[in-house]
Amino acid sequence: MRDDSVRLARDVVGFTRRAARQYNRAHSSTRDLFIDVYSNALAGGCVLMMAASLVVALRDEIMGRSVGKANLVAAHWQALPAGVLWMILTYLALVGIVLLARKLGPVTVSRAEGAWWLPLPLDRRPMVLASFRTRLVSLSAVAALAYVPFSFLTAIDRSPWAHAGSAVAFGGGVVLAVAGAAILQLMPTSGALRTGILVGLAPVAVLPFLASAVWPLVLVLIAAVVLAAYVLSRIGDVSGAELQRGGAVSGHAAASIFSSTSTSCAVHWQPGHAKPSACVARATTHALPGGPAWRSSAPISWRSVACSLRPPPHWCGSGSASASP
């Protein structure tokens, strides 16, 4: 009986995604592709530049290159070893990933998927497994690549293999962090579990700096595989309210970031916010389940382009003054 339910759920998901691909191919255009590339390239470039400038500034300050001048870091921080500060920053990054993943899901469904899939009396695991697995793998890979320049800045005398091992260890730590956020989604009211996950990330933050040995890499990879396997086996038990809440918050947060409306983004990060606004609801009403998320943000991206190309106000004032008798 359970096998039939799982097979039927997979058939429903496969039919929905095939229909979504056919619909998208029929209604896609060069303009939509340009919007997608523009939005992702702009967001990625801004994040990379901010992260690189922060890491370089912290490295210069911590290494004491400008101790006698106005410092970004206070002078008493110079008493701590630089390695300890880098470990603290790594731990804070892992904690931030847990909190961010918990706020955005990490197991989610879109508005259309929630309306079409969740009311069906079927196993939900095939409906959310593919998207969560892709999100887990892609986030860990991006985190490992982003850790490479951080590793070079912290210890430039290491060998390339040591830097690669540190990056892979950090990617495994990100898998642990996202999987921990998924476990919190299964038990959202457990405060002791949240504390245990946050405290358990402390030794994980130390492992990337033990690059001279192989056992830290093996240990973090084994822990990541075990915890990810447990989460993937329980992913179908996430409640429908949690699935829709994560999808609503992540979708509207992305739209708010692309449209540069920080007030709207801050509102949707508040606890208890689970419903998208009317504009996002109208934008996703006609979207098929499983379709690309960038289609619903296309009008918002075009609005950001129009705002960036809008002339300064004093131009309009000068034109009206010259036109008046």
Phi, psi and omega in degrees: 000316179292323178297321178295321179295318179294319180295319179294320178297319178295322178295320179296316179295317179297318178296319181296317182288326175295317178295323179294319178296318178297319179295317182292321178295326181284335186244008179275154180213173178295327179296318178296320178295320178297319179297318180297312181295317180298313184295313183289321179294319179295314180295315179296319178297318179297316180296316181296318180294318179294318180295317181295317180295322179293316181295317180295318180296317179294323179296315180297320183288317184291323179285357173077032180283340180222056185292326184275358183252184176292119189253149172291323176257138182298157187295327183289345175289342181292344180288335179281144176296147182297324180297323179294319179295321178294322177295321178295318178297321178296318178296317178296325177295317178295319177297318177298323178294320177298311182295320179293316179295323178293323179291323183268001181152257359277348177271116188222164167226151177284175181297317181291321178295321178296324179286333186262321187267315190298323179290347182286138180281063183231167176291128183278347185300313177295340182281332184243355186292313186297315182294319180291320179296318177296318179296320181294314182291315183294320180294319178293322179294316178296320179295320178295318178293321179291337181282342183300308177296327176298319179293321178294323181288327183280323182213087185284346182276359179287162175281159178301324179294326177293320176296320178295319178296320178295320180294319179293321177297320178293322175299321174296323175296325177293323175300317177298320182293314181292320177296322175297322176295324177293323176295321175297330177289329175290325180232075188290343184261005183271103177287325179294322178294320178298316179296319180296322179292317180295321178289324180293341178282348181297310177292334178295326180291340180276331187299321179299340182269355176262056188284346182288338180251158181269334187297327177298320179295316180296319182296313183289327178290319178296315179298320179294318180295316181296312182292321178295321178296321178295316181293317181295331177283338182253007189292336179286351181270359178293134184293154179297326178296320178292321179298315181289325179297312180298319179295320180292316182293315182293320180295315182285328176296318178296317179296322180291323179293316181294327180270001177061034176257088185293328180295315179296322179295319180295324180296320184278357172268355181290147180298143177088354179279119184228357184243134176287161181285175185295325182292319178289325177297318178293326182290330183258002182295320184265006180275136177285152177297141178085359179286167181293143183288340186287342182294321180288338181264005182298313178300325180292321178294320177295326177294323177293324176297315180297322179292323180288334179268358181291135181291155178299155181299328184289338174295315180296322179295320179294321179293320180291326180291321179288332180280337182283143181291000000 
